[in-house]
CSV table of C-alpha atoms in Angstrom, one decimal:
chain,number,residue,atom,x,y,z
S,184,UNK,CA,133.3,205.2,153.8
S,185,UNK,CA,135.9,203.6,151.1
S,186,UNK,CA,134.1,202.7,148.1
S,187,UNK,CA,135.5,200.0,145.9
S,188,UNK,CA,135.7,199.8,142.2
S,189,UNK,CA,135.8,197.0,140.0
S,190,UNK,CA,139.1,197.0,137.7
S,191,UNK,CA,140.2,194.8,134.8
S,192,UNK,CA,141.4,191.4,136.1
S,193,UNK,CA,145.1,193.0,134.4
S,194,UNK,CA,144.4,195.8,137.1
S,195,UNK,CA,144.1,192.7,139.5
S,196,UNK,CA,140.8,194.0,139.8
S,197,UNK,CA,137.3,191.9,138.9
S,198,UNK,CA,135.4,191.5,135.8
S,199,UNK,CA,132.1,191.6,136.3
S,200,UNK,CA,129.7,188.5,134.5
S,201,UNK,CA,127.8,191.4,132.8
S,202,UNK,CA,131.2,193.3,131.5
S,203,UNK,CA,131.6,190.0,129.2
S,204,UNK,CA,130.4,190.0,126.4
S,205,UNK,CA,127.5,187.4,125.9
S,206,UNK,CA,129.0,185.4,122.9
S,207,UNK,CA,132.5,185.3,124.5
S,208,UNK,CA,131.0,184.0,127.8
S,209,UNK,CA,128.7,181.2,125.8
S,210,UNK,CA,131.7,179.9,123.8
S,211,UNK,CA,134.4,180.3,126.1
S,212,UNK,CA,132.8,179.5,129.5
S,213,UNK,CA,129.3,177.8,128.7
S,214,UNK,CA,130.6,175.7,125.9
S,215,UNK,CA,133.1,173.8,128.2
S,216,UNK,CA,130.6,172.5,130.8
S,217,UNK,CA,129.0,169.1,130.7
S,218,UNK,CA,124.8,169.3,131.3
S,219,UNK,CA,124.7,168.9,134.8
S,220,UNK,CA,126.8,171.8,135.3
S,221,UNK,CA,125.4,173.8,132.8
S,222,UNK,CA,121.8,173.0,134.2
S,223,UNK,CA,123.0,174.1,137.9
S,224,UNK,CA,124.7,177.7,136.8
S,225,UNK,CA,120.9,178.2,135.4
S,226,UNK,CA,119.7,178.6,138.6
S,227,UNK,CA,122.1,181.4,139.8
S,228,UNK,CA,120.3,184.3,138.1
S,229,UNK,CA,118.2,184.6,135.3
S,230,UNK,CA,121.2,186.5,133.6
S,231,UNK,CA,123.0,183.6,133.9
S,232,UNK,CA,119.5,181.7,132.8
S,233,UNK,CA,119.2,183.5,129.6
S,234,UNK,CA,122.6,182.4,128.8
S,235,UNK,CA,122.7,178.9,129.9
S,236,UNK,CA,119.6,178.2,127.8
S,237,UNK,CA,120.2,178.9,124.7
S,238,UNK,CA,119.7,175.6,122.4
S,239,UNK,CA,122.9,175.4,120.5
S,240,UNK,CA,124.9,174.6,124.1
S,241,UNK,CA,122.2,171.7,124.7
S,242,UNK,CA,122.6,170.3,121.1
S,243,UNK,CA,126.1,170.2,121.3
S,244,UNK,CA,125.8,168.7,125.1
S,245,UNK,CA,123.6,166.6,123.7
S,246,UNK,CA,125.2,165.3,120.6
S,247,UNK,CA,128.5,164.7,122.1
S,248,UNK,CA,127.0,162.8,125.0
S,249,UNK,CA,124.9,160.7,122.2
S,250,UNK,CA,126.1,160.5,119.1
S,251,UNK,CA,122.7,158.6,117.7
S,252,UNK,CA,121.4,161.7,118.3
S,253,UNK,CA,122.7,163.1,115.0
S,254,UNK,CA,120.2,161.1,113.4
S,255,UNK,CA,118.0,163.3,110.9
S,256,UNK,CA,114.7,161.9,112.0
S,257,UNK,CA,115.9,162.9,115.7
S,258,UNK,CA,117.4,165.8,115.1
S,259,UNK,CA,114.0,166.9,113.6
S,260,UNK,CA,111.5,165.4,117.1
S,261,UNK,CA,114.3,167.0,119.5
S,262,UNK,CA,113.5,170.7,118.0
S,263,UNK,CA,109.6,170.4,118.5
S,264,UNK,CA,110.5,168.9,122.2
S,265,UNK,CA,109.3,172.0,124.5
S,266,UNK,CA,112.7,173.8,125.2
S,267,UNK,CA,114.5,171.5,122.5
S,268,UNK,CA,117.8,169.9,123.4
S,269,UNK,CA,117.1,171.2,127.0
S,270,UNK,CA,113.9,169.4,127.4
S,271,UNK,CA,115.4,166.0,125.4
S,272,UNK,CA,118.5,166.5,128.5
S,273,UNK,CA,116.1,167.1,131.3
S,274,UNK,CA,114.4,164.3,130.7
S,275,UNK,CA,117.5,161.7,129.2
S,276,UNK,CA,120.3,161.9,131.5
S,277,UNK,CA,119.0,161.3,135.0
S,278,UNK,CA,117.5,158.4,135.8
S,279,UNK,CA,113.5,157.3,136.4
S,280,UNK,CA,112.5,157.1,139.8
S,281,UNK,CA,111.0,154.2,141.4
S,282,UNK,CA,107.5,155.1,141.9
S,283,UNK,CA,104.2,153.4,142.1
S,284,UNK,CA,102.3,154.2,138.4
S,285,UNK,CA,99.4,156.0,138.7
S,286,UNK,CA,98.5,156.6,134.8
S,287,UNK,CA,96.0,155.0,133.7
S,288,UNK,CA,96.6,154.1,130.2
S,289,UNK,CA,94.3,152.3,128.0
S,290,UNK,CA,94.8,151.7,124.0
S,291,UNK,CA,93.3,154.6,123.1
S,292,UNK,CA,96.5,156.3,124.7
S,293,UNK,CA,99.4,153.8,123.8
S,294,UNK,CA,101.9,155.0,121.6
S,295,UNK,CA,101.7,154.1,118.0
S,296,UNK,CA,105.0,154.7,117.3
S,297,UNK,CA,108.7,154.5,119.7
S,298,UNK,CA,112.1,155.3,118.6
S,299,UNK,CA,115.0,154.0,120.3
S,300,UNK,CA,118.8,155.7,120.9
S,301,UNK,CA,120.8,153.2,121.6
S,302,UNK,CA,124.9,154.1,122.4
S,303,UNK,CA,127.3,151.3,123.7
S,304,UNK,CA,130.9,153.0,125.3
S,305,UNK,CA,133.7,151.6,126.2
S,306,UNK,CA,136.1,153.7,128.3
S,307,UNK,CA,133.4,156.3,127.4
S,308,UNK,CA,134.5,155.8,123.9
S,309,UNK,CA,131.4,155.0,122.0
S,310,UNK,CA,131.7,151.7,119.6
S,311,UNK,CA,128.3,151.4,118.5
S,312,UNK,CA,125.2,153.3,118.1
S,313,UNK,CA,122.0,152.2,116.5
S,314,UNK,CA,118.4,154.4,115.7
S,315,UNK,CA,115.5,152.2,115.4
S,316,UNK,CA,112.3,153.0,114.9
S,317,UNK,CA,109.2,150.4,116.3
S,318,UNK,CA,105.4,150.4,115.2
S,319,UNK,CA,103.7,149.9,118.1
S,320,UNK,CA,100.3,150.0,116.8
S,321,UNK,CA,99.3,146.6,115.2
S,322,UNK,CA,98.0,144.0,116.7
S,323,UNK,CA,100.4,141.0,116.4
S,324,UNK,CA,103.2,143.5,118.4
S,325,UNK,CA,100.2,144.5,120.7
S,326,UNK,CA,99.8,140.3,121.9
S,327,UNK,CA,103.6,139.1,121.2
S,328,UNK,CA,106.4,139.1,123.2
S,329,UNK,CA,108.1,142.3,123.7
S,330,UNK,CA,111.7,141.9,122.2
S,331,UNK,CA,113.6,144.5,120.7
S,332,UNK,CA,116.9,143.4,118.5
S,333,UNK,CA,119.0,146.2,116.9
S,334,UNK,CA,121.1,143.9,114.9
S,335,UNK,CA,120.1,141.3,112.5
S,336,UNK,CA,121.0,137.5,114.0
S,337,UNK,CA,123.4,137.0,110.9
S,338,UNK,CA,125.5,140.4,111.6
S,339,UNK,CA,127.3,141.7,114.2
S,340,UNK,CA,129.2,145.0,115.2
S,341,UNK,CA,133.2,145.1,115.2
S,342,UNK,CA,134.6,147.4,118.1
S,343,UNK,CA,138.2,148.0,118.7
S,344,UNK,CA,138.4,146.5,122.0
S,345,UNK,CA,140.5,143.4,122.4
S,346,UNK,CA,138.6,139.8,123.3
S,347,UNK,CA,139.9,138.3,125.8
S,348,UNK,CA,139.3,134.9,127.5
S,349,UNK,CA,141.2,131.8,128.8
S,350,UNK,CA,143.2,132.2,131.8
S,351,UNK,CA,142.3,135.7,132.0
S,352,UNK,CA,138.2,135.0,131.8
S,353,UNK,CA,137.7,136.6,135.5
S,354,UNK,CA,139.3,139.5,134.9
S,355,UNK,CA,138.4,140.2,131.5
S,356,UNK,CA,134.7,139.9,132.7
S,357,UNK,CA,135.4,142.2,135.5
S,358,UNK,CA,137.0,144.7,133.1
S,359,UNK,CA,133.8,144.7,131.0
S,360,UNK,CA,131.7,145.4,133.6
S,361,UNK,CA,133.6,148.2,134.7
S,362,UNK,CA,134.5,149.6,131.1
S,363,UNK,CA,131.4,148.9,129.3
S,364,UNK,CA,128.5,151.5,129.8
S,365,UNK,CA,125.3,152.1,127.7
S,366,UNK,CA,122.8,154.3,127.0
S,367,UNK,CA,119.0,153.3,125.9
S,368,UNK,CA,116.8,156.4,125.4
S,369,UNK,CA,113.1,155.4,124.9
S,370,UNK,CA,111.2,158.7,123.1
S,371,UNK,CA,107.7,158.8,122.4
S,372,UNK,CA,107.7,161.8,119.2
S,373,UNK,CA,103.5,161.9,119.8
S,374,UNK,CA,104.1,163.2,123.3
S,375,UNK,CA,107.8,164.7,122.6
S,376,UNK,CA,109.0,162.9,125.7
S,377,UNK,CA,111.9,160.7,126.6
S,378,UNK,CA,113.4,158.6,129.0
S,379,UNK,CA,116.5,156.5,129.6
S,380,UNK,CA,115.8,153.3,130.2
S,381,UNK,CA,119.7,151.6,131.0
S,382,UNK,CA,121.3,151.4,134.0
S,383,UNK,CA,123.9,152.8,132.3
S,384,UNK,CA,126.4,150.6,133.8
S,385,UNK,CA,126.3,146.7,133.5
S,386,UNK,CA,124.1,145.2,136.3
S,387,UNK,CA,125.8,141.5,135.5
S,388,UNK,CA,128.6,140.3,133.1
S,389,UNK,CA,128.9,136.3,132.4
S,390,UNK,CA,129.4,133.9,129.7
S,391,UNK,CA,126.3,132.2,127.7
S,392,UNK,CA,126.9,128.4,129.2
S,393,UNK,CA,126.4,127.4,126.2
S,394,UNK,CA,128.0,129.4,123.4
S,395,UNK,CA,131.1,130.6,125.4
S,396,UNK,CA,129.8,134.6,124.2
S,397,UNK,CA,130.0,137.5,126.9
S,398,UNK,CA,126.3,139.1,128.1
S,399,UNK,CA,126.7,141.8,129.7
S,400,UNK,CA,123.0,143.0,131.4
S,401,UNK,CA,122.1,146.6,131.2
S,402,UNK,CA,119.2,146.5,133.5
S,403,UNK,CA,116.5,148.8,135.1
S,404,UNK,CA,113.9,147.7,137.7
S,405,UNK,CA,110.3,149.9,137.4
S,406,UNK,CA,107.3,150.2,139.4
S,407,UNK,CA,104.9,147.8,137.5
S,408,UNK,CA,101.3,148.2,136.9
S,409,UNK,CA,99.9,146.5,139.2
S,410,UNK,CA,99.5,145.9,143.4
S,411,UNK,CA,101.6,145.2,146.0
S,412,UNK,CA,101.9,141.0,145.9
S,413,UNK,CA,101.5,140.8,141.9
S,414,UNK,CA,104.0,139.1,139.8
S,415,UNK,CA,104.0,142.8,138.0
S,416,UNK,CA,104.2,144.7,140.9
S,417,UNK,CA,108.2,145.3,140.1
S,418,UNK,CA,109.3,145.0,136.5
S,419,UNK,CA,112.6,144.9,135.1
S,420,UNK,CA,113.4,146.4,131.6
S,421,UNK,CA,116.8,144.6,130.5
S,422,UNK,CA,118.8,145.2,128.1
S,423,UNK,CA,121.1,142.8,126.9
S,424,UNK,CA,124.6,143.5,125.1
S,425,UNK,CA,126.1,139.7,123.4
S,426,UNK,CA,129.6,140.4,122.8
S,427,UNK,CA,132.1,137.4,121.1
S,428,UNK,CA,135.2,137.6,119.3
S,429,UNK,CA,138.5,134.9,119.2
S,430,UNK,CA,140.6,135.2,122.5
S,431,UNK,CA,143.0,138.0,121.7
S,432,UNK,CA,141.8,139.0,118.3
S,433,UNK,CA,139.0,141.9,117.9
S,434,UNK,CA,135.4,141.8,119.8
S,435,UNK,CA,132.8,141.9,117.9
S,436,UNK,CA,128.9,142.8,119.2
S,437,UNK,CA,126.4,140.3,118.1
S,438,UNK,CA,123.0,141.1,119.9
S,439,UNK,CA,122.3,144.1,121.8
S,440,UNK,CA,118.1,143.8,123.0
S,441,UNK,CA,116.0,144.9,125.1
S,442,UNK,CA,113.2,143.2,127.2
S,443,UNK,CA,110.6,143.6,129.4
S,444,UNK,CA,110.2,140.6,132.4
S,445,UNK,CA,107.6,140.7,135.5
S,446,UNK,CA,108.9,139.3,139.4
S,447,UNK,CA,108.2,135.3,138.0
S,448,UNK,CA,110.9,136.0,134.5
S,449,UNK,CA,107.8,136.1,132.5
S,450,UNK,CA,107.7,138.3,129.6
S,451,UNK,CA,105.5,141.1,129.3
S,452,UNK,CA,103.6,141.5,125.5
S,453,UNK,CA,103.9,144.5,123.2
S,454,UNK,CA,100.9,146.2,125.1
S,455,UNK,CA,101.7,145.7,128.8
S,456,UNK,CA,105.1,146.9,128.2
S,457,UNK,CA,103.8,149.7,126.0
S,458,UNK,CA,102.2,150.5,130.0
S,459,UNK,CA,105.0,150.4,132.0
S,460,UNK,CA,106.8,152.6,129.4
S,461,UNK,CA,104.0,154.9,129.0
S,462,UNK,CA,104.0,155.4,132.8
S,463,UNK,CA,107.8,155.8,133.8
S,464,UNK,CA,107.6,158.3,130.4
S,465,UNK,CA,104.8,160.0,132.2
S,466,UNK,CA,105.9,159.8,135.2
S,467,UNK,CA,108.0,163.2,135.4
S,468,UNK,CA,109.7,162.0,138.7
S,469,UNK,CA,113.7,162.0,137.8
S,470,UNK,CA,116.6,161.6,140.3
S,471,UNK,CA,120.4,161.6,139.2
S,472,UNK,CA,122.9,159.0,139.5
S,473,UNK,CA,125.5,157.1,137.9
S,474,UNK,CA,127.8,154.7,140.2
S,475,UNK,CA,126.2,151.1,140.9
S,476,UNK,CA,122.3,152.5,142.0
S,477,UNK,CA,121.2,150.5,138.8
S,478,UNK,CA,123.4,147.4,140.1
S,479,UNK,CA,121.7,147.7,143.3
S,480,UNK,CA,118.6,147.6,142.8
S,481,UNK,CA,119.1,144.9,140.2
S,482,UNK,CA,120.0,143.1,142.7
S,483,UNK,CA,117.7,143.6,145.5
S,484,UNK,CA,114.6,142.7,142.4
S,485,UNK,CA,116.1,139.4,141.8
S,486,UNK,CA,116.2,138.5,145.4
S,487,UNK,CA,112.8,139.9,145.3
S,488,UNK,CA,112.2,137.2,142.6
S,489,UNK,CA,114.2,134.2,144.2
S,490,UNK,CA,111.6,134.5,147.5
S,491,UNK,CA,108.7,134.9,145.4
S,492,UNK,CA,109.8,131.7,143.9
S,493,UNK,CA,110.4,130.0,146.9
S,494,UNK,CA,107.1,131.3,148.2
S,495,UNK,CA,105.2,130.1,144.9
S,496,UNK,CA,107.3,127.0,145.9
S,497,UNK,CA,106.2,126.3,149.5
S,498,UNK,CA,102.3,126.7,148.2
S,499,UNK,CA,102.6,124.2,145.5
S,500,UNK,CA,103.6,121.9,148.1
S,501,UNK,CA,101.2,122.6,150.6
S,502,UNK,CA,98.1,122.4,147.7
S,503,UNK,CA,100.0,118.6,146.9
S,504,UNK,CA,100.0,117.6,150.5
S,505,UNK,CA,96.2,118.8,151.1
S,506,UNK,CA,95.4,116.7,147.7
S,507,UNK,CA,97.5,114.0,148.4
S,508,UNK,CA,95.8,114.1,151.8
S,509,UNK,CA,91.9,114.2,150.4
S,510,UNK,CA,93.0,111.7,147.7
S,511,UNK,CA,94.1,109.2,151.2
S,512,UNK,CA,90.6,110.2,153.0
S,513,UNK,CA,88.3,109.1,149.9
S,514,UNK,CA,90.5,106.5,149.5
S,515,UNK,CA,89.8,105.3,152.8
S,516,UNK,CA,86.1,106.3,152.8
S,517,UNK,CA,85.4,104.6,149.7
S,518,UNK,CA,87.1,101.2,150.7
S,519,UNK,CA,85.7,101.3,154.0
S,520,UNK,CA,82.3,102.1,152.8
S,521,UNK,CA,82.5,99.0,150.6
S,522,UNK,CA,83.7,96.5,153.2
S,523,UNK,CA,81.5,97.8,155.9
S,524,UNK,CA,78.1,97.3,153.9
């Protein structure tokens, strides 16, 4: 029987994996995949494990893929996450699944505290990034509106992308949506959990009818909390990117917030969105996917809210007719009861 020996690849022989050594693999192999890859050669072997896991290739991974993530404060939740960067990965870069909640969270489990990583691209070259704490534990956020703005109404965020407009509005709008992407990461530091909230790529680009500035619409769509039927049965979590600038001159970002809306476009208070958030951070149910799964299903909720409308619709007018109708019977009755005496 011939027996085969491994010989240096000068030899035109092959190195083995286990022949390298570890630092040279890490650096010169490890360090030039993106997450994904790096997540998948985990799974080969747990020599390949032991190496793929080490945290200084998922902070890296995870600081060049979101730069807000150099934060201090951030820096310091990531490292008590459960495998650190790894975990904060795991559970950032695909997105939540569409499930049907089944936590049941009362206030005595809501978050008191969320902190938001926000990172806008463009040609996957960020232009801004924002870190913003929220205290989720009074009151007056608990019954308001749930509205979260990263910049002030009086400043705005200058990007060295060109504004366009005019003659070229249809394409410029179509090159935003295709060249714009974002990234919201919702982490609870209490639970050392996160999740990505954005579709990542716009879900709808258009100009304010009013004010002439570009919104471009970030949107996921969410189980809600409750049934089959409800107005929350779906909910959307839309983030909103206001971009304006003079046509040719530098665009500038003005508004960049996030919402939370049912199936009727009603927003949802601090504490019922502190729910829905809780539960798709709960959740633990994570699919991949970048391409236009977040435009999709954008799509297919607000058809989901255009019938609900039109059914809302039809049984207004069906409760008129009925009390138009009883209003003509005692109408009737009451005049014919008089003359009939």
């Amino acid at each position: 029987m011939n027996s085969t020996t491994s010989l240096p690849l000068h030899q035109g022989g092959i190195t083995p994996i286990s022949a390298l050594h570890p630092d040279i693999f890490q650096s010169h192999i490890l360090a030039l995949l993106d997450g994904p890859s790096l997540a998948s050669l985990a799974c080969v072997s747990s020599q390949l494990h032991a190496l793929s896991t080490h945290d200084i290739l998922w902070f890296n991974i995870c600081s060049s893929t979101w730069p807000s993530l150099n934060h201090p404060r951030l820096q310091q939740i990531i490292s008590t996450f459960p495998s650190g960067h790894r975990s904060f990965f795991s559970d950032s870069f695909p997105f939540p699944d569409l499930q049907p909640l089944k936590l049941d969270v009362n206030s005595c489990t809501l978050p008191t505290e969320l902190i938001f990583a926000v990172d806008v691209y463009y040609q996957n070259q960020i232009i801004y990034s924002k870190v913003e704490e929220l205290d989720t534990s009074s009151s007056w956020f608990l019954c308001s509106p749930f509205r979260v703005d990263l910049l002030d109404p009086k400043d705005s965020a200058s990007t060295p992308v060109r504004y366009l407009g005019g003659s070229q509005d249809e394409a410029w709008l179509q090159h935003l949506e295709e060249n714009l992407s974002l990234s919201w990461i919702v982490i609870n530091p209490t639970r050392k959990k996160a999740v990505n909230v954005s579709s990542r790529r716009a879900v709808s680009v258009q100009r304010h009818w009013l004010t002439g500035d570009v919104q471009v619409r970030f949107g996921t769509v969410t189980a809600g909390d409750e049934g089959r039927g409800s107005s929350r049965e779906l909910v959307e979590c839309g983030v909103v990117v206001t971009c304006c600038g003079k046509e040719g001159g530098e665009m500038h970002v003005r508004e960049v917030c996030m919402v939370m809306e049912d199936m009727e476009g009603k927003g949802l208070n601090g504490k019922d969105s502190l729910v829905i958030l809780e539960g798709v951070i709960e959740q633990g149910r994570r699919k991949g996917g970048e391409g236009n799964e977040g435009k999709v299903k954008f799509e297919e909720f607000q058809e989901r809210k255009r019938e609900r409308k039109e059914e809302n619709q039809r049984k207004e007018r069906v409760l008129d007719l009925v009390c138009i109708t009883v209003g003509v019977v005692g109408f009737v009755s009451f005049w014919s009861a008089i003359l009939f005496k």
